[in-house]
Amino acid sequence: MTVSSVITVIQKIIDISIVWLLIYWVLKNLKNNIKMVLIFKGVIIIIIVKILSDFFNLTTVGLLLEYVVMWGPLALIIIFQPEIRNILEHLGRQQMLTRHRVLTMDEREKMVYEIMNAIEYLRKSRIGALIVIERDVSLNDYIQRSKGIYADISSELLISIFFPRNPLHDGGVIIQGNRITSAGAVFPISLNTKINKRLGTRHRAALGISEETDAIAIVVSEESGKISIALSGVLNYNLSIDDARMMLVEELKPRSEMLLDDEFEDDSKDGDTNETN
């Protein structure tokens, strides 16, 4: 085997790997982006109809679909220009290596303690709230359009922000690391039709930001005092205070710590199996 043939094989492997990575990224993000799902379904339907028209020799339909295939990409770019821009912005916000800041265990415990104390008070007092915690994907676009605070996290500060007479109580609070970065933030509303119609703007905004980023969005209902957490486009509704605390603790763990926990669980299972045998 010559050097040129080896280089050719390597180029083909790289080429195929890039294509598969793109396909994986698209499929991974389809479930979290309703607009991308609609685009994907439309393309699949056109492809199926085109195959059927060729199979049954439907000349007129086939001719029309040829024009659709020819001009479709341009039409998609024009029609879905805002969605395409949002996707590109999402890629631009992605932090490839690590989150904004990896917190120590003590910092995470204090952060959860302060947030949950505030949530408990807000829940009992029927005060609506939306707290969004940044992870790997930057929330700077939303921070720039909100009111900067840059203060240490405390339950008293969170409660005062969402107090009904506070001018910032209608928006959301953004947390970066172990600090409250801004308040009064406005987030995109989810277009998910499966969400309960009784849920208000806060819940839809929490779901919307969780669809576009990997942030943790905590919601307290003003009407019922129920606690919900939105993660990866899924709204975990009506959580108990203990369930919400445990979910927050787990989701704030660094990736390396999560991997170690998974390995420890696997080792424990193996040990239990050996003891049983």
Coordinates of C-alpha atoms in Angstrom, one line a residue:
M1 CA 0.0 0.0 0.0
T2 CA 1.4 3.3 -1.1
V3 CA 1.5 6.6 0.9
S4 CA -1.0 8.2 -1.4
S5 CA -3.5 5.3 -1.0
V6 CA -3.2 5.6 2.8
I7 CA -3.8 9.4 2.6
T8 CA -6.9 8.7 0.4
V9 CA -8.3 6.2 2.9
I10 CA -7.7 8.7 5.8
Q11 CA -9.5 11.4 3.8
K12 CA -12.5 9.2 3.2
I13 CA -12.7 8.2 6.9
I14 CA -12.5 11.9 7.9
D15 CA -15.1 12.8 5.2
I16 CA -17.6 10.0 6.4
S17 CA -17.0 10.9 10.1
I18 CA -17.9 14.6 9.5
V19 CA -21.1 13.6 7.7
W20 CA -22.1 11.2 10.5
L21 CA -21.3 13.9 13.1
L22 CA -23.6 16.3 11.3
I23 CA -26.3 13.7 11.1
Y24 CA -25.9 13.0 14.8
W25 CA -26.1 16.7 15.7
V26 CA -29.2 17.2 13.6
L27 CA -31.0 14.1 15.1
K28 CA -29.9 15.1 18.6
N29 CA -31.3 18.6 18.2
L30 CA -34.5 17.6 16.4
K31 CA -36.2 16.4 19.5
N32 CA -35.5 19.7 21.3
N33 CA -36.5 22.1 18.5
I34 CA -40.1 22.1 17.3
K35 CA -39.3 24.2 14.3
M36 CA -36.6 21.9 13.1
V37 CA -39.0 19.0 13.5
L38 CA -41.5 20.7 11.2
I39 CA -38.9 21.3 8.6
F40 CA -37.6 17.7 8.8
K41 CA -41.2 16.3 8.4
G42 CA -41.8 18.5 5.4
V43 CA -38.7 17.3 3.6
I44 CA -39.5 13.6 4.4
I45 CA -43.0 14.0 3.0
I46 CA -41.7 15.6 -0.2
I47 CA -39.1 12.7 -0.6
I48 CA -41.8 10.1 0.0
V49 CA -44.2 11.7 -2.6
K50 CA -41.4 11.9 -5.1
I51 CA -40.6 8.2 -4.7
L52 CA -44.2 7.3 -5.1
S53 CA -44.7 9.5 -8.2
D54 CA -41.7 7.8 -9.9
F55 CA -42.9 4.4 -8.9
F56 CA -46.4 4.9 -10.3
N57 CA -45.2 7.0 -13.2
L58 CA -47.1 10.1 -12.2
T59 CA -45.7 12.5 -14.7
T60 CA -47.4 15.7 -13.6
V61 CA -46.7 15.2 -9.9
G62 CA -43.1 14.2 -10.7
L63 CA -42.6 17.4 -12.8
L64 CA -44.0 19.6 -10.0
L65 CA -41.8 17.9 -7.4
E66 CA -38.8 18.4 -9.6
Y67 CA -39.5 22.2 -9.4
V68 CA -40.0 21.9 -5.7
V69 CA -36.6 20.1 -5.3
M70 CA -35.0 22.6 -7.6
W71 CA -36.3 25.7 -5.8
G72 CA -37.1 24.2 -2.4
P73 CA -33.7 25.0 -0.7
L74 CA -34.0 28.6 -1.7
A75 CA -37.6 28.8 -0.6
L76 CA -36.6 27.2 2.8
I77 CA -33.9 29.7 3.3
I78 CA -36.3 32.6 2.7
I79 CA -39.3 31.2 4.6
F80 CA -37.3 29.9 7.6
Q81 CA -34.7 32.6 7.7
P82 CA -35.4 33.5 11.4
E83 CA -35.2 29.8 12.4
I84 CA -31.9 29.3 10.5
R85 CA -30.5 32.4 12.2
N86 CA -31.5 31.0 15.6
I87 CA -29.8 27.7 14.9
L88 CA -26.6 29.5 13.8
E89 CA -26.8 31.7 16.9
H90 CA -27.3 28.5 19.0
L91 CA -24.1 27.1 17.5
G92 CA -22.3 30.4 18.1
R93 CA -23.3 30.3 21.8
Q94 CA -22.1 26.7 22.3
Q95 CA -19.1 26.4 24.6
M96 CA -17.3 23.3 23.3
L97 CA -14.9 22.6 26.1
T98 CA -16.7 23.3 29.4
R99 CA -19.4 25.3 31.1
H100 CA -19.1 28.9 32.1
R101 CA -17.5 27.9 35.4
V102 CA -17.2 24.6 37.2
L103 CA -18.4 25.0 40.8
T104 CA -16.8 23.3 43.8
M105 CA -18.9 21.0 45.9
D106 CA -19.3 23.6 48.6
E107 CA -20.3 26.2 46.1
R108 CA -22.9 23.9 44.6
E109 CA -24.3 23.0 48.0
K110 CA -24.6 26.7 49.0
M111 CA -26.2 27.5 45.7
V112 CA -28.8 24.8 45.9
Y113 CA -29.5 25.7 49.6
E114 CA -30.1 29.4 48.8
I115 CA -32.2 28.7 45.7
M116 CA -34.4 26.1 47.4
N117 CA -34.9 28.3 50.4
A118 CA -36.2 31.0 48.1
I119 CA -38.3 28.5 46.1
E120 CA -39.9 27.2 49.4
Y121 CA -40.9 30.8 50.4
L122 CA -42.2 31.7 47.0
R123 CA -44.2 28.5 46.8
K124 CA -45.9 29.0 50.1
S125 CA -46.6 32.7 49.3
R126 CA -47.9 31.9 45.8
I127 CA -45.4 34.2 44.2
G128 CA -44.5 33.4 40.6
A129 CA -40.8 33.0 39.7
L130 CA -38.6 31.8 36.9
I131 CA -34.9 31.0 37.6
V132 CA -32.6 30.0 34.8
I133 CA -29.2 28.5 35.5
E134 CA -26.6 28.6 32.7
R135 CA -24.6 25.5 31.9
D136 CA -22.5 24.7 28.8
V137 CA -24.5 27.0 26.4
S138 CA -24.0 30.7 27.0
L139 CA -27.0 32.9 27.9
N140 CA -25.2 36.2 27.2
D141 CA -27.7 37.2 24.5
Y142 CA -30.5 37.1 27.1
I143 CA -28.3 38.7 29.7
Q144 CA -27.6 41.7 27.5
R145 CA -31.3 42.4 27.1
S146 CA -32.0 42.2 30.8
K147 CA -31.1 44.2 33.9
G148 CA -27.6 43.4 35.2
I149 CA -27.2 42.6 38.9
Y150 CA -24.0 40.6 39.4
A151 CA -24.5 39.6 43.0
D152 CA -23.9 36.6 45.1
I153 CA -26.8 34.2 45.3
S154 CA -29.0 34.6 48.4
S155 CA -32.5 33.5 49.1
E156 CA -33.4 37.0 50.3
L157 CA -32.3 38.6 47.0
L158 CA -34.2 36.1 44.9
I159 CA -37.3 36.6 47.0
S160 CA -37.1 40.4 46.7
I161 CA -36.6 40.2 42.9
F162 CA -39.8 38.2 42.4
F163 CA -41.8 40.2 45.0
P164 CA -45.0 41.4 43.1
R165 CA -44.2 45.1 43.5
N166 CA -40.7 44.8 42.2
P167 CA -40.4 46.1 38.6
L168 CA -38.3 43.0 37.6
H169 CA -40.6 40.4 39.0
D170 CA -42.3 39.5 35.6
G171 CA -39.0 38.4 33.9
G172 CA -36.6 35.6 34.7
V173 CA -33.4 35.6 36.8
I174 CA -30.3 34.3 35.1
I175 CA -27.6 32.6 37.2
Q176 CA -24.0 32.1 36.0
G177 CA -21.7 30.1 38.1
N178 CA -22.5 31.0 41.7
R179 CA -23.7 34.6 41.0
I180 CA -27.0 36.1 39.9
T181 CA -26.1 37.8 36.7
S182 CA -29.3 39.5 35.7
A183 CA -33.1 39.8 36.3
G184 CA -36.1 40.7 34.1
A185 CA -34.8 38.5 31.4
V186 CA -37.3 37.6 28.6
F187 CA -37.0 34.1 27.1
P188 CA -38.5 32.5 23.9
I189 CA -41.9 30.9 24.3
S190 CA -42.1 27.2 23.5
L191 CA -44.3 26.3 20.5
N192 CA -44.8 22.7 21.8
T193 CA -48.4 21.9 21.3
K194 CA -48.3 19.0 23.9
I195 CA -47.8 21.4 26.9
N196 CA -50.9 21.8 29.1
K197 CA -52.9 24.8 27.9
R198 CA -53.5 25.8 31.5
L199 CA -49.8 26.5 32.0
G200 CA -48.9 30.2 31.7
T201 CA -46.1 32.2 30.1
R202 CA -43.5 31.4 32.7
H203 CA -43.8 27.6 32.1
R204 CA -43.7 28.2 28.3
A205 CA -40.7 30.4 28.6
A206 CA -38.9 27.9 30.8
L207 CA -39.6 25.2 28.3
G208 CA -38.6 27.5 25.4
I209 CA -35.1 28.3 26.9
S210 CA -34.6 24.6 27.7
E211 CA -35.3 23.7 24.1
E212 CA -32.8 26.2 22.7
T213 CA -30.1 25.7 25.4
D214 CA -29.0 23.2 28.0
A215 CA -30.0 25.6 30.8
I216 CA -31.9 24.5 34.0
A217 CA -35.2 26.5 34.2
I218 CA -37.0 26.4 37.6
V219 CA -40.6 27.7 37.7
V220 CA -42.9 28.5 40.6
S221 CA -46.5 28.8 39.6
E222 CA -48.2 32.0 40.9
E223 CA -51.7 30.4 40.8
S224 CA -50.9 27.0 42.5
G225 CA -47.5 27.4 44.0
K226 CA -46.4 24.2 42.2
I227 CA -42.7 23.7 41.3
S228 CA -41.5 22.7 37.9
I229 CA -38.1 22.2 36.3
A230 CA -37.5 22.3 32.5
L231 CA -34.6 20.4 31.1
S232 CA -33.7 19.6 27.5
G233 CA -37.1 20.5 26.2
V234 CA -39.0 18.5 28.9
L235 CA -41.1 20.1 31.6
N236 CA -41.0 18.2 34.9
Y237 CA -44.2 19.5 36.4
N238 CA -45.5 19.6 40.0
L239 CA -42.4 18.4 41.8
S240 CA -42.1 18.2 45.5
I241 CA -39.5 20.4 47.2
D242 CA -37.3 17.4 47.8
D243 CA -37.5 16.1 44.3
A244 CA -36.7 19.5 42.9
R245 CA -33.7 19.8 45.2
M246 CA -32.4 16.4 44.2
M247 CA -32.9 17.1 40.5
L248 CA -31.0 20.4 40.9
V249 CA -28.1 18.7 42.8
E250 CA -27.8 16.1 40.1
E251 CA -27.9 18.5 37.1
L252 CA -25.4 20.9 38.6
K253 CA -22.7 18.2 38.9
P254 CA -19.8 18.6 36.5
R255 CA -19.6 16.0 33.7
S256 CA -16.5 14.4 35.1
E257 CA -18.3 13.8 38.4
M258 CA -21.3 12.3 36.7
L259 CA -19.1 9.9 34.8
L260 CA -17.4 8.8 38.1
D261 CA -20.9 8.3 39.7
D262 CA -21.9 6.1 36.7
E263 CA -18.8 4.0 37.0
F264 CA -19.3 3.6 40.7
E265 CA -22.8 2.4 40.2
D266 CA -21.7 -0.1 37.6
D267 CA -19.0 -1.4 39.9
S268 CA -21.5 -1.7 42.7
K269 CA -23.9 -3.7 40.5
D270 CA -21.0 -6.0 39.5
G271 CA -20.1 -6.5 43.1
D272 CA -23.7 -7.3 44.1
T273 CA -23.9 -9.8 41.2
N274 CA -20.7 -11.6 42.3
E275 CA -21.9 -11.8 45.9
T276 CA -25.2 -13.3 44.7
N277 CA -23.4 -15.9 42.6

